[in-house]
């Protein structure tokens, strides 16, 4: 049986390098001891989208609150 995960979607400004986006998010996760279940990225037209899956809705809501406006 597959475990349920909770996904957030983050869209970065045009021209933002993927490394910069991850560099902002990774320390935030580490400080809170949150480990994503899955992390996917895609680039289209200079915009990077990040789909990050978490084990609980609380984890997803916490990071979404801080990073949804990247």
PDB file of N, CA and C in Angstrom:
ATOM      1  N   UNK A   1       0.840  -1.174   0.000  1.00  0.00           N
ATOM      2  CA  UNK A   1       0.000   0.000   0.000  1.00  0.00           C
ATOM      3  C   UNK A   1       0.892   1.246   0.000  1.00  0.00           C
ATOM      4  N   UNK A   2       0.615   2.175  -0.894  1.00  0.00           N
ATOM      5  CA  UNK A   2       1.409   3.399  -0.991  1.00  0.00           C
ATOM      6  C   UNK A   2       1.050   4.358   0.140  1.00  0.00           C
ATOM      7  N   UNK A   3       2.068   5.015   0.655  1.00  0.00           N
ATOM      8  CA  UNK A   3       1.839   6.024   1.681  1.00  0.00           C
ATOM      9  C   UNK A   3       1.373   7.313   1.030  1.00  0.00           C
ATOM     10  N   UNK A   4       0.490   7.998   1.689  1.00  0.00           N
ATOM     11  CA  UNK A   4       0.006   9.280   1.179  1.00  0.00           C
ATOM     12  C   UNK A   4       1.080  10.346   1.395  1.00  0.00           C
ATOM     13  N   UNK A   5       1.234  11.222   0.419  1.00  0.00           N
ATOM     14  CA  UNK A   5       2.137  12.357   0.586  1.00  0.00           C
ATOM     15  C   UNK A   5       1.370  13.633   0.265  1.00  0.00           C
ATOM     16  N   UNK A   6       1.892  14.741   0.749  1.00  0.00           N
ATOM     17  CA  UNK A   6       1.265  16.041   0.586  1.00  0.00           C
ATOM     18  C   UNK A   6       2.222  16.911  -0.213  1.00  0.00           C
ATOM     19  N   UNK A   7       1.755  17.428  -1.335  1.00  0.00           N
ATOM     20  CA  UNK A   7       2.624  18.129  -2.275  1.00  0.00           C
ATOM     21  C   UNK A   7       2.399  19.637  -2.230  1.00  0.00           C
ATOM     22  N   UNK A   8       3.501  20.366  -2.322  1.00  0.00           N
ATOM     23  CA  UNK A   8       3.425  21.807  -2.532  1.00  0.00           C
ATOM     24  C   UNK A   8       4.085  22.115  -3.869  1.00  0.00           C
ATOM     25  N   UNK A   9       3.719  23.226  -4.433  1.00  0.00           N
ATOM     26  CA  UNK A   9       4.213  23.656  -5.728  1.00  0.00           C
ATOM     27  C   UNK A   9       4.821  25.036  -5.547  1.00  0.00           C
ATOM     28  N   UNK A  10       6.093  25.170  -5.924  1.00  0.00           N
ATOM     29  CA  UNK A  10       6.781  26.456  -5.816  1.00  0.00           C
ATOM     30  C   UNK A  10       7.252  26.849  -7.210  1.00  0.00           C
ATOM     31  N   UNK A  11       6.968  28.075  -7.606  1.00  0.00           N
ATOM     32  CA  UNK A  11       7.420  28.597  -8.895  1.00  0.00           C
ATOM     33  C   UNK A  11       8.392  29.735  -8.624  1.00  0.00           C
ATOM     34  N   UNK A  12       9.578  29.661  -9.216  1.00  0.00           N
ATOM     35  CA  UNK A  12      10.595  30.680  -8.991  1.00  0.00           C
ATOM     36  C   UNK A  12      10.526  31.755 -10.076  1.00  0.00           C
ATOM     37  N   UNK A  13      11.054  32.936  -9.803  1.00  0.00           N
ATOM     38  CA  UNK A  13      11.081  33.991 -10.821  1.00  0.00           C
ATOM     39  C   UNK A  13      11.935  33.580 -12.024  1.00  0.00           C
ATOM     40  N   UNK A  14      11.607  34.131 -13.178  1.00  0.00           N
ATOM     41  CA  UNK A  14      12.369  33.862 -14.398  1.00  0.00           C
ATOM     42  C   UNK A  14      13.841  34.158 -14.146  1.00  0.00           C
ATOM     43  N   UNK A  15      14.704  33.230 -14.566  1.00  0.00           N
ATOM     44  CA  UNK A  15      16.141  33.424 -14.461  1.00  0.00           C
ATOM     45  C   UNK A  15      16.765  32.979 -13.154  1.00  0.00           C
ATOM     46  N   UNK A  16      15.973  32.560 -12.181  1.00  0.00           N
ATOM     47  CA  UNK A  16      16.537  32.085 -10.917  1.00  0.00           C
ATOM     48  C   UNK A  16      17.149  30.708 -11.135  1.00  0.00           C
ATOM     49  N   UNK A  17      18.440  30.522 -10.845  1.00  0.00           N
ATOM     50  CA  UNK A  17      19.057  29.208 -11.000  1.00  0.00           C
ATOM     51  C   UNK A  17      18.452  28.195 -10.024  1.00  0.00           C
ATOM     52  N   UNK A  18      18.345  26.945 -10.465  1.00  0.00           N
ATOM     53  CA  UNK A  18      17.805  25.880  -9.611  1.00  0.00           C
ATOM     54  C   UNK A  18      18.575  25.788  -8.306  1.00  0.00           C
ATOM     55  N   UNK A  19      19.890  25.907  -8.377  1.00  0.00           N
ATOM     56  CA  UNK A  19      20.717  25.832  -7.169  1.00  0.00           C
ATOM     57  C   UNK A  19      20.342  26.874  -6.134  1.00  0.00           C
ATOM     58  N   UNK A  20      19.993  28.074  -6.588  1.00  0.00           N
ATOM     59  CA  UNK A  20      19.585  29.130  -5.652  1.00  0.00           C
ATOM     60  C   UNK A  20      18.294  28.755  -4.936  1.00  0.00           C
ATOM     61  N   UNK A  21      17.356  28.178  -5.670  1.00  0.00           N
ATOM     62  CA  UNK A  21      16.083  27.778  -5.068  1.00  0.00           C
ATOM     63  C   UNK A  21      16.300  26.703  -4.011  1.00  0.00           C
ATOM     64  N   UNK A  22      17.110  25.721  -4.334  1.00  0.00           N
ATOM     65  CA  UNK A  22      17.381  24.637  -3.389  1.00  0.00           C
ATOM     66  C   UNK A  22      18.194  25.155  -2.209  1.00  0.00           C
ATOM     67  N   UNK A  23      19.135  26.050  -2.463  1.00  0.00           N
ATOM     68  CA  UNK A  23      19.952  26.624  -1.394  1.00  0.00           C
ATOM     69  C   UNK A  23      19.089  27.363  -0.380  1.00  0.00           C
ATOM     70  N   UNK A  24      18.012  27.977  -0.821  1.00  0.00           N
ATOM     71  CA  UNK A  24      17.098  28.654   0.099  1.00  0.00           C
ATOM     72  C   UNK A  24      16.272  27.661   0.916  1.00  0.00           C
ATOM     73  N   UNK A  25      15.825  26.600   0.290  1.00  0.00           N
ATOM     74  CA  UNK A  25      14.904  25.659   0.929  1.00  0.00           C
ATOM     75  C   UNK A  25      15.610  24.645   1.824  1.00  0.00           C
ATOM     76  N   UNK A  26      16.750  24.117   1.406  1.00  0.00           N
ATOM     77  CA  UNK A  26      17.409  23.022   2.136  1.00  0.00           C
ATOM     78  C   UNK A  26      17.728  23.374   3.586  1.00  0.00           C
ATOM     79  N   UNK A  27      18.342  24.519   3.896  1.00  0.00           N
ATOM     80  CA  UNK A  27      18.616  24.846   5.302  1.00  0.00           C
ATOM     81  C   UNK A  27      17.336  24.969   6.134  1.00  0.00           C
ATOM     82  N   UNK A  28      16.285  25.480   5.527  1.00  0.00           N
ATOM     83  CA  UNK A  28      14.998  25.594   6.218  1.00  0.00           C
ATOM     84  C   UNK A  28      14.517  24.206   6.636  1.00  0.00           C
ATOM     85  N   UNK A  29      14.578  23.261   5.704  1.00  0.00           N
ATOM     86  CA  UNK A  29      14.169  21.884   6.008  1.00  0.00           C
ATOM     87  C   UNK A  29      15.057  21.273   7.086  1.00  0.00           C
ATOM     88  N   UNK A  30      16.361  21.455   6.955  1.00  0.00           N
ATOM     89  CA  UNK A  30      17.307  20.869   7.913  1.00  0.00           C
ATOM     90  C   UNK A  30      17.081  21.395   9.323  1.00  0.00           C
ATOM     91  N   UNK A  31      16.875  22.693   9.472  1.00  0.00           N
ATOM     92  CA  UNK A  31      16.650  23.272  10.807  1.00  0.00           C
ATOM     93  C   UNK A  31      15.412  22.690  11.473  1.00  0.00           C
ATOM     94  N   UNK A  32      14.428  22.328  10.685  1.00  0.00           N
ATOM     95  CA  UNK A  32      13.176  21.801  11.227  1.00  0.00           C
ATOM     96  C   UNK A  32      13.126  20.274  11.215  1.00  0.00           C
ATOM     97  N   UNK A  33      14.223  19.657  10.762  1.00  0.00           N
ATOM     98  CA  UNK A  33      14.329  18.200  10.666  1.00  0.00           C
ATOM     99  C   UNK A  33      13.185  17.600   9.837  1.00  0.00           C
ATOM    100  N   UNK A  34      12.894  18.262   8.725  1.00  0.00           N
ATOM    101  CA  UNK A  34      11.862  17.800   7.797  1.00  0.00           C
ATOM    102  C   UNK A  34      12.554  17.221   6.567  1.00  0.00           C
ATOM    103  N   UNK A  35      12.190  16.005   6.212  1.00  0.00           N
ATOM    104  CA  UNK A  35      12.771  15.337   5.051  1.00  0.00           C
ATOM    105  C   UNK A  35      11.672  15.099   4.015  1.00  0.00           C
ATOM    106  N   UNK A  36      11.773  15.728   2.845  1.00  0.00           N
ATOM    107  CA  UNK A  36      10.762  15.499   1.809  1.00  0.00           C
ATOM    108  C   UNK A  36      10.722  14.028   1.386  1.00  0.00           C
ATOM    109  N   UNK A  37       9.542  13.565   1.020  1.00  0.00           N
ATOM    110  CA  UNK A  37       9.370  12.217   0.492  1.00  0.00           C
ATOM    111  C   UNK A  37       9.850  12.170  -0.954  1.00  0.00           C
ATOM    112  N   UNK A  38       9.583  13.252  -1.681  1.00  0.00           N
ATOM    113  CA  UNK A  38       9.947  13.333  -3.093  1.00  0.00           C
ATOM    114  C   UNK A  38      10.181  14.798  -3.455  1.00  0.00           C
ATOM    115  N   UNK A  39      11.119  15.025  -4.366  1.00  0.00           N
ATOM    116  CA  UNK A  39      11.456  16.381  -4.796  1.00  0.00           C
ATOM    117  C   UNK A  39      11.655  16.342  -6.304  1.00  0.00           C
ATOM    118  N   UNK A  40      10.839  17.086  -7.039  1.00  0.00           N
ATOM    119  CA  UNK A  40      10.957  17.125  -8.493  1.00  0.00           C
ATOM    120  C   UNK A  40      11.082  18.573  -8.943  1.00  0.00           C
ATOM    121  N   UNK A  41      11.853  18.777 -10.004  1.00  0.00           N
ATOM    122  CA  UNK A  41      11.963  20.126 -10.565  1.00  0.00           C
ATOM    123  C   UNK A  41      11.804  20.057 -12.075  1.00  0.00           C
ATOM    124  N   UNK A  42      11.327  21.158 -12.629  1.00  0.00           N
ATOM    125  CA  UNK A  42      11.148  21.259 -14.070  1.00  0.00           C
ATOM    126  C   UNK A  42      11.393  22.716 -14.471  1.00  0.00           C
ATOM    127  N   UNK A  43      12.017  22.916 -15.626  1.00  0.00           N
ATOM    128  CA  UNK A  43      12.259  24.267 -16.132  1.00  0.00           C
ATOM    129  C   UNK A  43      11.553  24.435 -17.470  1.00  0.00           C
ATOM    130  N   UNK A  44      10.759  25.497 -17.556  1.00  0.00           N
ATOM    131  CA  UNK A  44      10.081  25.833 -18.819  1.00  0.00           C
ATOM    132  C   UNK A  44      10.117  27.342 -18.983  1.00  0.00           C
ATOM    133  N   UNK A  45      10.663  27.796 -20.085  1.00  0.00           N
ATOM    134  CA  UNK A  45      10.684  29.227 -20.369  1.00  0.00           C
ATOM    135  C   UNK A  45      11.400  30.050 -19.314  1.00  0.00           C
ATOM    136  N   UNK A  46      12.437  29.484 -18.697  1.00  0.00           N
ATOM    137  CA  UNK A  46      13.203  30.203 -17.685  1.00  0.00           C
ATOM    138  C   UNK A  46      12.595  30.179 -16.299  1.00  0.00           C
ATOM    139  N   UNK A  47      11.426  29.555 -16.146  1.00  0.00           N
ATOM    140  CA  UNK A  47      10.779  29.448 -14.837  1.00  0.00           C
ATOM    141  C   UNK A  47      10.996  28.038 -14.303  1.00  0.00           C
ATOM    142  N   UNK A  48      11.463  27.961 -13.069  1.00  0.00           N
ATOM    143  CA  UNK A  48      11.674  26.667 -12.423  1.00  0.00           C
ATOM    144  C   UNK A  48      10.484  26.391 -11.523  1.00  0.00           C
ATOM    145  N   UNK A  49       9.921  25.205 -11.668  1.00  0.00           N
ATOM    146  CA  UNK A  49       8.867  24.787 -10.752  1.00  0.00           C
ATOM    147  C   UNK A  49       9.393  23.640  -9.902  1.00  0.00           C
ATOM    148  N   UNK A  50       9.061  23.680  -8.635  1.00  0.00           N
ATOM    149  CA  UNK A  50       9.461  22.641  -7.697  1.00  0.00           C
ATOM    150  C   UNK A  50       8.204  21.987  -7.142  1.00  0.00           C
ATOM    151  N   UNK A  51       8.134  20.674  -7.225  1.00  0.00           N
ATOM    152  CA  UNK A  51       7.074  19.900  -6.591  1.00  0.00           C
ATOM    153  C   UNK A  51       7.737  19.137  -5.455  1.00  0.00           C
ATOM    154  N   UNK A  52       7.345  19.450  -4.237  1.00  0.00           N
ATOM    155  CA  UNK A  52       7.967  18.844  -3.061  1.00  0.00           C
ATOM    156  C   UNK A  52       6.881  18.118  -2.276  1.00  0.00           C
ATOM    157  N   UNK A  53       7.100  16.829  -2.035  1.00  0.00           N
ATOM    158  CA  UNK A  53       6.128  15.989  -1.335  1.00  0.00           C
ATOM    159  C   UNK A  53       6.596  15.737   0.100  1.00  0.00           C
ATOM    160  N   UNK A  54       5.641  15.798   1.028  1.00  0.00           N
ATOM    161  CA  UNK A  54       5.923  15.606   2.452  1.00  0.00           C
ATOM    162  C   UNK A  54       5.028  14.523   3.032  1.00  0.00           C
ATOM    163  N   UNK A  55       5.425  14.017   4.202  1.00  0.00           N
ATOM    164  CA  UNK A  55       4.676  12.953   4.872  1.00  0.00           C
ATOM    165  C   UNK A  55       3.394  13.447   5.537  1.00  0.00           C
ATOM    166  N   UNK A  56       3.375  14.698   5.941  1.00  0.00           N
ATOM    167  CA  UNK A  56       2.205  15.190   6.673  1.00  0.00           C
ATOM    168  C   UNK A  56       1.738  16.528   6.106  1.00  0.00           C
ATOM    169  N   UNK A  57       0.460  16.824   6.267  1.00  0.00           N
ATOM    170  CA  UNK A  57      -0.025  18.120   5.794  1.00  0.00           C
ATOM    171  C   UNK A  57       0.605  19.278   6.566  1.00  0.00           C
ATOM    172  N   UNK A  58       0.945  19.050   7.828  1.00  0.00           N
ATOM    173  CA  UNK A  58       1.588  20.104   8.628  1.00  0.00           C
ATOM    174  C   UNK A  58       2.936  20.498   8.033  1.00  0.00           C
ATOM    175  N   UNK A  59       3.745  19.495   7.644  1.00  0.00           N
ATOM    176  CA  UNK A  59       5.043  19.797   7.028  1.00  0.00           C
ATOM    177  C   UNK A  59       4.850  20.589   5.737  1.00  0.00           C
ATOM    178  N   UNK A  60       3.910  20.161   4.919  1.00  0.00           N
ATOM    179  CA  UNK A  60       3.655  20.844   3.646  1.00  0.00           C
ATOM    180  C   UNK A  60       3.175  22.277   3.878  1.00  0.00           C
ATOM    181  N   UNK A  61       2.291  22.469   4.831  1.00  0.00           N
ATOM    182  CA  UNK A  61       1.769  23.810   5.104  1.00  0.00           C
ATOM    183  C   UNK A  61       2.842  24.739   5.650  1.00  0.00           C
ATOM    184  N   UNK A  62       3.735  24.206   6.477  1.00  0.00           N
ATOM    185  CA  UNK A  62       4.799  25.042   7.052  1.00  0.00           C
ATOM    186  C   UNK A  62       5.722  25.582   5.968  1.00  0.00           C
ATOM    187  N   UNK A  63       6.166  24.715   5.073  1.00  0.00           N
ATOM    188  CA  UNK A  63       7.079  25.197   4.030  1.00  0.00           C
ATOM    189  C   UNK A  63       6.331  26.034   2.996  1.00  0.00           C
ATOM    190  N   UNK A  64       5.107  25.674   2.708  1.00  0.00           N
ATOM    191  CA  UNK A  64       4.331  26.458   1.749  1.00  0.00           C
ATOM    192  C   UNK A  64       4.136  27.890   2.247  1.00  0.00           C
ATOM    193  N   UNK A  65       3.893  28.021   3.517  1.00  0.00           N
ATOM    194  CA  UNK A  65       3.694  29.348   4.111  1.00  0.00           C
ATOM    195  C   UNK A  65       4.943  30.222   3.920  1.00  0.00           C
ATOM    196  N   UNK A  66       6.137  29.625   4.051  1.00  0.00           N
ATOM    197  CA  UNK A  66       7.380  30.396   3.964  1.00  0.00           C
ATOM    198  C   UNK A  66       7.930  30.545   2.545  1.00  0.00           C
ATOM    199  N   UNK A  67       7.611  29.607   1.633  1.00  0.00           N
ATOM    200  CA  UNK A  67       8.252  29.613   0.316  1.00  0.00           C
ATOM    201  C   UNK A  67       7.308  29.723  -0.871  1.00  0.00           C
ATOM    202  N   UNK A  68       6.037  29.829  -0.670  1.00  0.00           N
ATOM    203  CA  UNK A  68       5.098  29.885  -1.796  1.00  0.00           C
ATOM    204  C   UNK A  68       5.323  31.111  -2.672  1.00  0.00           C
ATOM    205  N   UNK A  69       5.979  32.132  -2.138  1.00  0.00           N
ATOM    206  CA  UNK A  69       6.193  33.360  -2.911  1.00  0.00           C
ATOM    207  C   UNK A  69       7.595  33.467  -3.484  1.00  0.00           C
ATOM    208  N   UNK A  70       8.335  32.376  -3.555  1.00  0.00           N
ATOM    209  CA  UNK A  70       9.684  32.427  -4.140  1.00  0.00           C
ATOM    210  C   UNK A  70       9.626  32.978  -5.548  1.00  0.00           C
TER     211      UNK A  70
END
